[in-house]
């Protein structure tokens, strides 16, 4: 349980960092970042997992680019269903996904 909370807080800090660095992404508060991190986890574990399975051949052909696109789609999905987190368009979602992955990976190495 403690690992879940630590990972959720690391992801929330990553969401805040991404929103701070990118002008096309907006998070209302740190509580909103925690909710966004939780919703991104749920979206990636359900819809994202399904899409990754369905698009596995495309993912092999594009050397992983399809996973990046699916990640951006999950970010847009959370942006549409949660008012505390907004992404302007698909390009900002792709850039945010890249920043989110880099910051989250770096912070996960530290903790």
mmCIF file of C-alpha atoms in Angstrom:
data_model
loop_
_atom_site.group_PDB
_atom_site.id
_atom_site.type_symbol
_atom_site.label_atom_id
_atom_site.label_comp_id
_atom_site.label_asym_id
_atom_site.label_seq_id
_atom_site.Cartn_x
_atom_site.Cartn_y
_atom_site.Cartn_z
ATOM 1 C CA UNK A 1 0.000 0.000 0.000
ATOM 2 C CA UNK A 2 2.826 2.384 0.838
ATOM 3 C CA UNK A 3 4.422 1.700 -2.561
ATOM 4 C CA UNK A 4 1.162 2.628 -4.274
ATOM 5 C CA UNK A 5 1.007 5.936 -2.406
ATOM 6 C CA UNK A 6 4.663 6.721 -3.150
ATOM 7 C CA UNK A 7 4.192 5.928 -6.859
ATOM 8 C CA UNK A 8 1.012 8.012 -6.956
ATOM 9 C CA UNK A 9 2.780 10.995 -5.380
ATOM 10 C CA UNK A 10 5.755 10.623 -7.752
ATOM 11 C CA UNK A 11 3.343 10.598 -10.685
ATOM 12 C CA UNK A 12 1.517 13.646 -9.269
ATOM 13 C CA UNK A 13 4.803 15.557 -8.973
ATOM 14 C CA UNK A 14 5.587 14.516 -12.566
ATOM 15 C CA UNK A 15 2.185 15.841 -13.687
ATOM 16 C CA UNK A 16 2.846 19.152 -11.905
ATOM 17 C CA UNK A 17 6.322 19.391 -13.470
ATOM 18 C CA UNK A 18 4.931 18.693 -16.929
ATOM 19 C CA UNK A 19 2.207 21.298 -16.474
ATOM 20 C CA UNK A 20 4.788 23.818 -15.262
ATOM 21 C CA UNK A 21 7.105 23.201 -18.227
ATOM 22 C CA UNK A 22 4.475 23.096 -20.971
ATOM 23 C CA UNK A 23 2.122 25.962 -21.740
ATOM 24 C CA UNK A 24 -0.391 23.634 -23.445
ATOM 25 C CA UNK A 25 -1.066 21.707 -20.226
ATOM 26 C CA UNK A 26 -2.890 23.058 -17.187
ATOM 27 C CA UNK A 27 -3.380 21.530 -13.731
ATOM 28 C CA UNK A 28 -5.434 23.455 -11.189
ATOM 29 C CA UNK A 29 -3.682 22.307 -7.976
ATOM 30 C CA UNK A 30 -1.571 19.569 -6.447
ATOM 31 C CA UNK A 31 -4.774 17.760 -5.481
ATOM 32 C CA UNK A 32 -5.761 17.950 -9.122
ATOM 33 C CA UNK A 33 -2.390 16.488 -10.051
ATOM 34 C CA UNK A 34 -2.967 13.572 -7.649
ATOM 35 C CA UNK A 35 -6.411 12.962 -9.150
ATOM 36 C CA UNK A 36 -4.922 13.209 -12.660
ATOM 37 C CA UNK A 37 -2.190 10.714 -11.766
ATOM 38 C CA UNK A 38 -4.804 8.310 -10.368
ATOM 39 C CA UNK A 39 -7.046 8.668 -13.439
ATOM 40 C CA UNK A 40 -4.089 8.219 -15.795
ATOM 41 C CA UNK A 41 -3.218 5.019 -13.970
ATOM 42 C CA UNK A 42 -6.784 3.733 -14.295
ATOM 43 C CA UNK A 43 -6.973 4.721 -17.978
ATOM 44 C CA UNK A 44 -3.636 3.095 -18.797
ATOM 45 C CA UNK A 45 -4.524 -0.066 -16.878
ATOM 46 C CA UNK A 46 -7.868 -0.532 -18.650
ATOM 47 C CA UNK A 47 -8.363 1.198 -21.997
ATOM 48 C CA UNK A 48 -4.641 1.681 -22.631
ATOM 49 C CA UNK A 49 -3.855 -1.989 -21.991
ATOM 50 C CA UNK A 50 -6.642 -3.046 -24.361
ATOM 51 C CA UNK A 51 -5.413 -0.694 -27.100
ATOM 52 C CA UNK A 52 -1.823 -1.870 -26.652
ATOM 53 C CA UNK A 53 -2.939 -5.477 -27.117
ATOM 54 C CA UNK A 54 -5.043 -4.670 -30.180
ATOM 55 C CA UNK A 55 -2.306 -2.571 -31.797
ATOM 56 C CA UNK A 56 0.627 -4.876 -30.999
ATOM 57 C CA UNK A 57 1.417 -5.570 -34.696
ATOM 58 C CA UNK A 58 1.353 -1.838 -35.451
ATOM 59 C CA UNK A 59 3.555 -1.237 -32.426
ATOM 60 C CA UNK A 60 6.113 -3.720 -33.757
ATOM 61 C CA UNK A 61 6.095 -2.083 -37.176
ATOM 62 C CA UNK A 62 6.511 1.426 -35.777
ATOM 63 C CA UNK A 63 9.124 0.376 -33.180
ATOM 64 C CA UNK A 64 7.023 1.550 -30.242
ATOM 65 C CA UNK A 65 5.591 4.739 -31.723
ATOM 66 C CA UNK A 66 2.077 3.329 -31.405
ATOM 67 C CA UNK A 67 2.532 3.073 -27.607
ATOM 68 C CA UNK A 68 3.450 6.752 -27.460
ATOM 69 C CA UNK A 69 0.333 7.620 -29.449
ATOM 70 C CA UNK A 70 -1.838 5.444 -27.170
ATOM 71 C CA UNK A 71 -0.309 7.185 -24.160
ATOM 72 C CA UNK A 72 -1.214 10.573 -25.670
ATOM 73 C CA UNK A 73 -4.759 9.340 -26.259
ATOM 74 C CA UNK A 74 -5.030 8.295 -22.590
ATOM 75 C CA UNK A 75 -3.818 11.760 -21.553
ATOM 76 C CA UNK A 76 -6.481 13.352 -23.769
ATOM 77 C CA UNK A 77 -9.119 11.002 -22.336
ATOM 78 C CA UNK A 78 -8.281 12.085 -18.786
ATOM 79 C CA UNK A 79 -8.250 15.714 -19.931
ATOM 80 C CA UNK A 80 -11.785 15.328 -21.296
ATOM 81 C CA UNK A 81 -13.262 13.575 -18.272
ATOM 82 C CA UNK A 82 -11.566 15.565 -15.481
ATOM 83 C CA UNK A 83 -11.979 19.348 -15.200
ATOM 84 C CA UNK A 84 -8.895 19.881 -13.025
ATOM 85 C CA UNK A 85 -6.544 18.841 -15.856
ATOM 86 C CA UNK A 86 -6.590 20.259 -19.375
ATOM 87 C CA UNK A 87 -4.467 19.593 -22.452
ATOM 88 C CA UNK A 88 -4.941 21.855 -25.472
ATOM 89 C CA UNK A 89 -4.521 19.301 -28.287
ATOM 90 C CA UNK A 90 -2.979 16.014 -29.382
ATOM 91 C CA UNK A 91 0.490 17.455 -29.973
ATOM 92 C CA UNK A 92 0.634 18.848 -26.431
ATOM 93 C CA UNK A 93 -0.563 15.455 -25.147
ATOM 94 C CA UNK A 94 2.303 13.718 -26.966
ATOM 95 C CA UNK A 95 4.864 16.184 -25.610
ATOM 96 C CA UNK A 96 3.346 15.922 -22.130
ATOM 97 C CA UNK A 97 3.552 12.122 -22.320
ATOM 98 C CA UNK A 98 7.238 12.357 -23.149
ATOM 99 C CA UNK A 99 7.936 14.824 -20.325
ATOM 100 C CA UNK A 100 5.801 12.788 -17.918
ATOM 101 C CA UNK A 101 7.729 9.623 -18.714
ATOM 102 C CA UNK A 102 11.122 11.291 -18.345
ATOM 103 C CA UNK A 103 10.327 13.063 -15.066
ATOM 104 C CA UNK A 104 8.536 10.022 -13.640
ATOM 105 C CA UNK A 105 11.448 7.764 -14.555
ATOM 106 C CA UNK A 106 13.977 10.111 -12.988
ATOM 107 C CA UNK A 107 11.977 10.534 -9.770
ATOM 108 C CA UNK A 108 11.323 6.783 -9.541
ATOM 109 C CA UNK A 109 15.080 6.185 -9.647
ATOM 110 C CA UNK A 110 15.534 8.537 -6.692
ATOM 111 C CA UNK A 111 12.835 6.925 -4.536
#
